Amino acid sequence: MASSLRELRQRRRSVSTTKKITRAMELIAASRVVKAQQAARSAAPYTRELTKAVSALASVTDLDHPLLRAVEKPRRSAMLLITSDRGLAGAYSANAIKAAEQLHAKIIQEGQENVQYITGNKGVAYFEFRQRTIEQSWTGFSDRPSYAEAKEIADVLLERFLRPYEEGGVDELHIVGTRFISMMTQTAVAVRLLPLVVQDAPDDQAADSDDLNPFYEFEPDARTVLDRLLPLFVANRVHNALLQSAASELASRQSAMKSATDNAQDLIEKLTRAENQARQAGITQEITEIVGGASALAESAGNE
C-alpha cells in the first residue's frame, strides 16, 4: 500500500509539472498569435494595392510575360509545402502534409514530375523519414516569418520556374499552406502560384466595395513596370502564405496546449482522489491491525 501511495504521489507531481509547462506554452502561443494576426493585417494594404496595380497592368496590355504564360500540357511541377518547425501544435502540420500528398498524387496522376520545396522541420522530417527527395528547405522561422525570408524563397521558386524545361525548369508551381480563418478554424489549402492568375485580394484584405479603382500611368512603359511588379507580386503571395500559416500554427498550438492543460488538471484530480482513497485504506488497515492485536492481547491475558 505504501508503495502504491508513493507511486500515486510521484505521478501526481509529474502531471502537475507537465501542466505548468503546457500552461506556459499556451500563454506564449496566445501572445504570439495576436502578433501574427497583426502582421497579417498590416501586410493587407500592400497586398491590396499591389494586386490592383498588377490587375491594371494586365487589363491594359497583352504582353506575353513568362510568369503569365500557361503551358497547355505541363510536364513538371514544383510544390512549396509550409509546415511548422516545432510540434505540439495539434494537427496543423499533419493537415498541411495531407493536402500536399493529395496534390502530389494528382500531379503524378497527370503524368508530371513533382519537385518538392519545404519550409519547417516537420515537413522536412516527414519527407526524410520516407526517403523522398527534397529540392530545398528552409527552417527556423515558421511562427515568425519575415518578408526577407519570403523574398529568398520567392527568388528560388522564380529562378526554377523561369529555367528551361531541359535544364530542370518547371511548368507550374503550387503552394500548400494553412489559411487562418479564426482561432478555432484553420484550413489547409493548395493554390497555384505560377503561372500567375491575377485576382482580387482575399476577402479579409479586400477594400471597401465602394472604392474606385485608381487610374495608373506607367513609366517608362508597361512592359518594364510589369517586369518589376510581377516578382514583387510573387514574393508578396509567398509572404502572405507564410503569415497565414504562422497565425494558424500559433492558434493551433494554443488550442492544443489548452486541451493538454485541461486534461492534465482532470488527471490531477483523479490521482488526488485515488491518493486519498489509498491513504484512507492504509489508515483503515492500520486501525484494523491495532484492534486485532489488542483483542489478541486481551484474550491472552484472560487465559492466564
Short mmCIF file of C-alpha atoms in Angstrom, two decimals:
data_model
loop_
_atom_site.label_atom_id
_atom_site.label_comp_id
_atom_site.label_asym_id
_atom_site.label_seq_id
_atom_site.Cartn_x
_atom_site.Cartn_y
_atom_site.Cartn_z
CA MET A 1 0.00 0.00 0.00
CA ALA A 2 2.83 2.37 0.87
CA SER A 3 4.43 1.67 -2.50
CA SER A 4 1.14 2.36 -4.30
CA LEU A 5 0.62 5.61 -2.38
CA ARG A 6 4.18 6.72 -3.17
CA GLU A 7 3.67 5.97 -6.87
CA LEU A 8 0.43 7.97 -6.93
CA ARG A 9 2.14 10.96 -5.30
CA GLN A 10 5.05 10.82 -7.75
CA ARG A 11 2.71 10.57 -10.71
CA ARG A 12 0.61 13.50 -9.47
CA ARG A 13 3.73 15.65 -9.08
CA SER A 14 4.86 14.66 -12.56
CA VAL A 15 1.49 15.57 -14.09
CA SER A 16 1.49 18.87 -12.17
CA THR A 17 4.88 19.73 -13.67
CA THR A 18 3.58 18.87 -17.14
CA LYS A 19 0.54 21.06 -16.56
CA LYS A 20 2.77 24.04 -15.70
CA ILE A 21 4.71 23.53 -18.93
CA THR A 22 1.64 23.23 -21.15
CA ARG A 23 0.03 26.24 -19.45
CA ALA A 24 3.15 28.32 -20.10
CA MET A 25 3.23 27.21 -23.74
CA GLU A 26 -0.46 28.08 -24.07
CA LEU A 27 0.16 31.61 -22.79
CA ILE A 28 3.19 32.08 -25.06
CA ALA A 29 1.21 30.93 -28.10
CA ALA A 30 -1.69 33.20 -27.12
CA SER A 31 0.59 36.24 -27.01
CA ARG A 32 2.31 35.38 -30.28
CA VAL A 33 -0.84 34.60 -32.23
CA VAL A 34 -2.05 38.16 -31.65
CA LYS A 35 1.20 39.48 -33.13
CA ALA A 36 0.90 37.06 -36.05
CA GLN A 37 -2.63 38.26 -36.77
CA GLN A 38 -1.48 41.87 -36.59
CA ALA A 39 1.37 41.12 -39.01
CA ALA A 40 -1.06 39.57 -41.49
CA ARG A 41 -3.42 42.52 -41.18
CA SER A 42 -0.63 45.09 -41.52
CA ALA A 43 0.51 43.44 -44.76
CA ALA A 44 -3.02 43.59 -46.20
CA PRO A 45 -2.89 47.18 -47.58
CA TYR A 46 0.31 46.49 -49.52
CA THR A 47 -1.17 43.25 -50.89
CA ARG A 48 -4.35 45.04 -51.91
CA GLU A 49 -2.62 47.90 -53.71
CA LEU A 50 -0.10 45.62 -55.41
CA THR A 51 -2.94 43.41 -56.66
CA LYS A 52 -4.72 46.48 -58.04
CA ALA A 53 -1.61 47.64 -59.87
CA VAL A 54 -0.91 44.24 -61.42
CA SER A 55 -4.58 43.89 -62.37
CA ALA A 56 -4.45 47.28 -64.06
CA LEU A 57 -1.34 46.23 -65.98
CA ALA A 58 -2.98 43.01 -67.09
CA SER A 59 -6.05 44.89 -68.28
CA VAL A 60 -4.24 47.46 -70.42
CA THR A 61 -1.62 45.28 -72.04
CA ASP A 62 -1.49 42.00 -73.92
CA LEU A 63 2.14 41.37 -73.09
CA ASP A 64 3.23 37.75 -73.23
CA HIS A 65 5.14 37.58 -69.97
CA PRO A 66 6.86 34.31 -68.89
CA LEU A 67 5.24 34.44 -65.45
CA LEU A 68 1.77 34.68 -67.02
CA ARG A 69 2.26 32.10 -69.76
CA ALA A 70 0.46 28.82 -69.05
CA VAL A 71 1.60 25.54 -70.62
CA GLU A 72 -1.15 23.50 -72.21
CA LYS A 73 0.28 20.18 -71.04
CA PRO A 74 2.62 20.73 -68.08
CA ARG A 75 5.36 18.15 -67.72
CA ARG A 76 6.93 19.11 -64.38
CA SER A 77 5.50 20.94 -61.37
CA ALA A 78 7.01 22.19 -58.13
CA MET A 79 5.37 22.43 -54.74
CA LEU A 80 6.17 24.60 -51.72
CA LEU A 81 4.92 22.95 -48.53
CA ILE A 82 4.63 25.16 -45.43
CA THR A 83 4.82 23.34 -42.07
CA SER A 84 5.94 24.16 -38.54
CA ASP A 85 9.42 23.96 -37.05
CA ARG A 86 8.16 22.55 -33.74
CA GLY A 87 5.48 20.13 -32.66
CA LEU A 88 2.77 20.46 -30.01
CA ALA A 89 0.52 22.28 -32.48
CA GLY A 90 -2.22 19.71 -32.85
CA ALA A 91 -2.91 18.56 -36.39
CA TYR A 92 -1.54 21.74 -38.02
CA SER A 93 1.43 20.20 -39.83
CA ALA A 94 -0.34 16.88 -40.41
CA ASN A 95 -3.20 18.61 -42.24
CA ALA A 96 -0.80 20.58 -44.45
CA ILE A 97 1.17 17.42 -45.27
CA LYS A 98 -2.06 15.58 -46.07
CA ALA A 99 -3.08 18.34 -48.50
CA ALA A 100 0.40 18.20 -50.06
CA GLU A 101 0.15 14.43 -50.51
CA GLN A 102 -3.21 14.82 -52.24
CA LEU A 103 -1.77 17.41 -54.61
CA HIS A 104 1.30 15.22 -55.18
CA ALA A 105 -0.92 12.27 -56.12
CA LYS A 106 -2.87 14.47 -58.54
CA ILE A 107 0.33 15.76 -60.19
CA ILE A 108 1.71 12.23 -60.59
CA GLN A 109 -1.63 11.00 -61.93
CA GLU A 110 -1.45 13.69 -64.63
CA GLY A 111 1.90 12.28 -65.72
CA GLN A 112 4.03 15.11 -64.33
CA GLU A 113 7.18 15.11 -62.27
CA ASN A 114 6.95 16.77 -58.87
CA VAL A 115 9.75 18.86 -57.34
CA GLN A 116 9.45 19.43 -53.60
CA TYR A 117 10.34 22.58 -51.63
CA ILE A 118 9.61 22.70 -47.90
CA THR A 119 9.59 25.17 -45.02
CA GLY A 120 9.52 23.86 -41.45
CA ASN A 121 11.26 20.96 -39.70
CA LYS A 122 8.09 18.87 -39.54
CA GLY A 123 7.75 18.70 -43.30
CA VAL A 124 11.47 18.03 -43.73
CA ALA A 125 11.35 15.18 -41.19
CA TYR A 126 8.28 13.68 -42.88
CA PHE A 127 9.96 13.51 -46.30
CA GLU A 128 13.34 12.42 -44.99
CA PHE A 129 11.78 9.58 -42.99
CA ARG A 130 10.16 8.32 -46.21
CA GLN A 131 13.43 8.84 -48.11
CA ARG A 132 11.84 11.21 -50.62
CA THR A 133 13.87 13.88 -52.39
CA ILE A 134 13.68 17.47 -51.17
CA GLU A 135 14.94 20.05 -53.63
CA GLN A 136 15.47 22.74 -50.97
CA SER A 137 14.19 23.52 -47.48
CA TRP A 138 14.04 26.48 -45.10
CA THR A 139 13.64 26.22 -41.33
CA GLY A 140 13.74 28.34 -38.20
CA PHE A 141 11.04 30.93 -38.86
CA SER A 142 7.71 29.10 -39.17
CA ASP A 143 5.98 31.11 -36.42
CA ARG A 144 7.75 34.43 -37.20
CA PRO A 145 8.27 34.75 -40.96
CA SER A 146 9.73 37.95 -42.35
CA TYR A 147 9.50 39.46 -45.81
CA ALA A 148 13.23 38.88 -46.34
CA GLU A 149 12.75 35.14 -45.86
CA ALA A 150 9.71 35.15 -48.14
CA LYS A 151 11.73 37.04 -50.78
CA GLU A 152 14.52 34.48 -50.59
CA ILE A 153 12.04 31.63 -51.14
CA ALA A 154 10.29 33.51 -53.96
CA ASP A 155 13.60 34.16 -55.74
CA VAL A 156 14.43 30.44 -55.68
CA LEU A 157 11.00 29.50 -56.98
CA LEU A 158 11.08 32.17 -59.70
CA GLU A 159 14.50 31.03 -60.89
CA ARG A 160 13.26 27.43 -61.13
CA PHE A 161 10.11 28.47 -62.99
CA LEU A 162 11.97 30.63 -65.50
CA ARG A 163 14.60 27.95 -66.14
CA PRO A 164 14.15 25.98 -69.41
CA TYR A 165 12.49 22.60 -69.01
CA GLU A 166 15.55 20.82 -70.39
CA GLU A 167 17.62 22.36 -67.57
CA GLY A 168 15.21 21.30 -64.83
CA GLY A 169 12.64 24.07 -65.09
CA VAL A 170 9.02 23.60 -64.04
CA ASP A 171 5.79 24.46 -65.83
CA GLU A 172 3.71 25.08 -62.70
CA LEU A 173 4.37 25.97 -59.10
CA HIS A 174 1.99 25.37 -56.19
CA ILE A 175 1.92 26.46 -52.55
CA VAL A 176 0.43 24.25 -49.84
CA GLY A 177 -0.14 26.11 -46.59
CA THR A 178 -2.78 26.81 -43.98
CA ARG A 179 -5.30 29.61 -44.16
CA PHE A 180 -6.20 31.31 -40.88
CA ILE A 181 -9.98 31.69 -40.60
CA SER A 182 -10.47 32.06 -36.85
CA MET A 183 -8.87 30.99 -33.59
CA MET A 184 -10.81 27.72 -33.79
CA THR A 185 -10.65 27.12 -37.55
CA GLN A 186 -7.61 26.81 -39.80
CA THR A 187 -7.82 25.15 -43.21
CA ALA A 188 -5.03 23.56 -45.23
CA VAL A 189 -5.17 24.85 -48.82
CA ALA A 190 -3.27 24.23 -52.05
CA VAL A 191 -3.12 27.08 -54.58
CA ARG A 192 -1.26 27.55 -57.86
CA LEU A 193 1.33 30.30 -57.61
CA LEU A 194 2.79 30.18 -61.13
CA PRO A 195 1.80 30.83 -63.87
CA LEU A 196 0.22 33.82 -62.17
CA VAL A 197 -3.51 34.32 -62.21
CA VAL A 198 -4.12 37.88 -61.07
CA GLN A 199 -7.26 38.09 -58.98
CA ASP A 200 -8.74 40.23 -56.25
CA ALA A 201 -7.22 40.16 -52.80
CA PRO A 202 -8.77 37.76 -50.26
CA ASP A 203 -11.98 38.82 -48.56
CA ASP A 204 -10.24 39.75 -45.34
CA GLN A 205 -7.90 42.02 -47.30
CA ALA A 206 -10.40 43.46 -49.75
CA ALA A 207 -11.05 47.14 -49.85
CA ASP A 208 -14.48 48.68 -49.47
CA SER A 209 -16.80 47.72 -52.30
CA ASP A 210 -17.45 51.43 -52.88
CA ASP A 211 -13.75 52.15 -53.54
CA LEU A 212 -12.95 53.10 -57.12
CA ASN A 213 -10.04 51.52 -58.93
CA PRO A 214 -7.31 54.12 -59.44
CA PHE A 215 -6.08 55.26 -62.84
CA TYR A 216 -2.45 54.30 -63.49
CA GLU A 217 0.16 55.80 -65.76
CA PHE A 218 3.13 53.51 -66.38
CA GLU A 219 6.64 54.92 -66.70
CA PRO A 220 8.77 54.23 -68.66
CA ASP A 221 6.44 51.64 -70.25
CA ALA A 222 4.04 48.87 -69.27
CA ARG A 223 6.50 46.07 -70.07
CA THR A 224 9.19 47.43 -67.78
CA VAL A 225 6.73 48.01 -64.95
CA LEU A 226 5.33 44.50 -65.40
CA ASP A 227 8.84 43.02 -65.23
CA ARG A 228 9.39 44.77 -61.90
CA LEU A 229 5.95 44.20 -60.37
CA LEU A 230 5.40 40.51 -61.08
CA PRO A 231 8.39 39.27 -59.00
CA LEU A 232 7.17 41.52 -56.17
CA PHE A 233 3.70 40.05 -56.62
CA VAL A 234 5.09 36.50 -56.31
CA ALA A 235 7.12 37.42 -53.19
CA ASN A 236 4.03 39.02 -51.69
CA ARG A 237 1.98 35.87 -52.30
CA VAL A 238 4.66 33.73 -50.61
CA HIS A 239 4.89 36.18 -47.71
CA ASN A 240 1.11 36.19 -47.29
CA ALA A 241 1.03 32.37 -47.27
CA LEU A 242 3.77 32.29 -44.61
CA LEU A 243 1.93 34.84 -42.44
CA GLN A 244 -1.36 32.96 -42.72
CA SER A 245 0.38 29.70 -41.84
CA ALA A 246 2.20 31.29 -38.88
CA ALA A 247 -1.07 32.57 -37.41
CA SER A 248 -2.64 29.15 -37.99
CA GLU A 249 0.28 27.36 -36.33
CA LEU A 250 0.13 29.52 -33.20
CA ALA A 251 -3.66 29.29 -32.95
CA SER A 252 -3.45 25.51 -33.30
CA ARG A 253 -0.68 25.34 -30.68
CA GLN A 254 -2.67 27.46 -28.24
CA SER A 255 -5.72 25.21 -28.67
CA ALA A 256 -3.62 22.05 -28.31
CA MET A 257 -1.87 23.31 -25.18
CA LYS A 258 -5.17 24.40 -23.62
CA SER A 259 -6.56 20.90 -24.19
CA ALA A 260 -3.39 19.40 -22.71
CA THR A 261 -3.63 21.67 -19.66
CA ASP A 262 -7.30 20.78 -19.12
CA ASN A 263 -6.55 17.07 -19.47
CA ALA A 264 -3.68 17.37 -17.02
CA GLN A 265 -5.98 19.08 -14.50
CA ASP A 266 -8.55 16.28 -14.87
CA LEU A 267 -5.83 13.67 -14.36
CA ILE A 268 -4.51 15.50 -11.28
CA GLU A 269 -7.99 15.46 -9.76
CA LYS A 270 -8.35 11.72 -10.43
CA LEU A 271 -4.91 10.99 -9.00
CA THR A 272 -5.69 13.11 -5.92
CA ARG A 273 -8.87 11.13 -5.30
CA ALA A 274 -7.02 7.84 -5.80
CA GLU A 275 -4.28 9.05 -3.44
CA ASN A 276 -6.82 9.98 -0.76
CA GLN A 277 -8.56 6.64 -1.12
CA ALA A 278 -5.25 4.80 -0.87
CA ARG A 279 -4.29 6.79 2.24
CA GLN A 280 -7.68 6.17 3.85
CA ALA A 281 -7.41 2.47 3.03
CA GLY A 282 -3.96 2.39 4.64
CA ILE A 283 -5.24 4.11 7.79
CA THR A 284 -8.20 1.72 7.98
CA GLN A 285 -5.89 -1.26 7.61
CA GLU A 286 -3.60 0.03 10.37
CA ILE A 287 -6.56 0.59 12.71
CA THR A 288 -7.84 -2.89 11.95
CA GLU A 289 -4.42 -4.39 12.74
CA ILE A 290 -4.21 -2.44 16.02
CA VAL A 291 -7.69 -3.52 17.10
CA GLY A 292 -6.93 -7.11 16.13
CA GLY A 293 -3.68 -7.04 18.12
CA ALA A 294 -5.39 -5.51 21.15
CA SER A 295 -8.07 -8.20 21.05
CA ALA A 296 -5.45 -10.91 20.83
CA LEU A 297 -3.61 -9.48 23.86
CA ALA A 298 -6.84 -9.27 25.85
CA GLU A 299 -7.68 -12.91 25.12
CA SER A 300 -4.16 -13.97 26.04
CA ALA A 301 -4.39 -12.11 29.38
CA GLY A 302 -7.80 -13.70 30.13
CA ASN A 303 -6.49 -17.18 29.55
CA GLU A 304 -3.70 -16.63 32.04
#
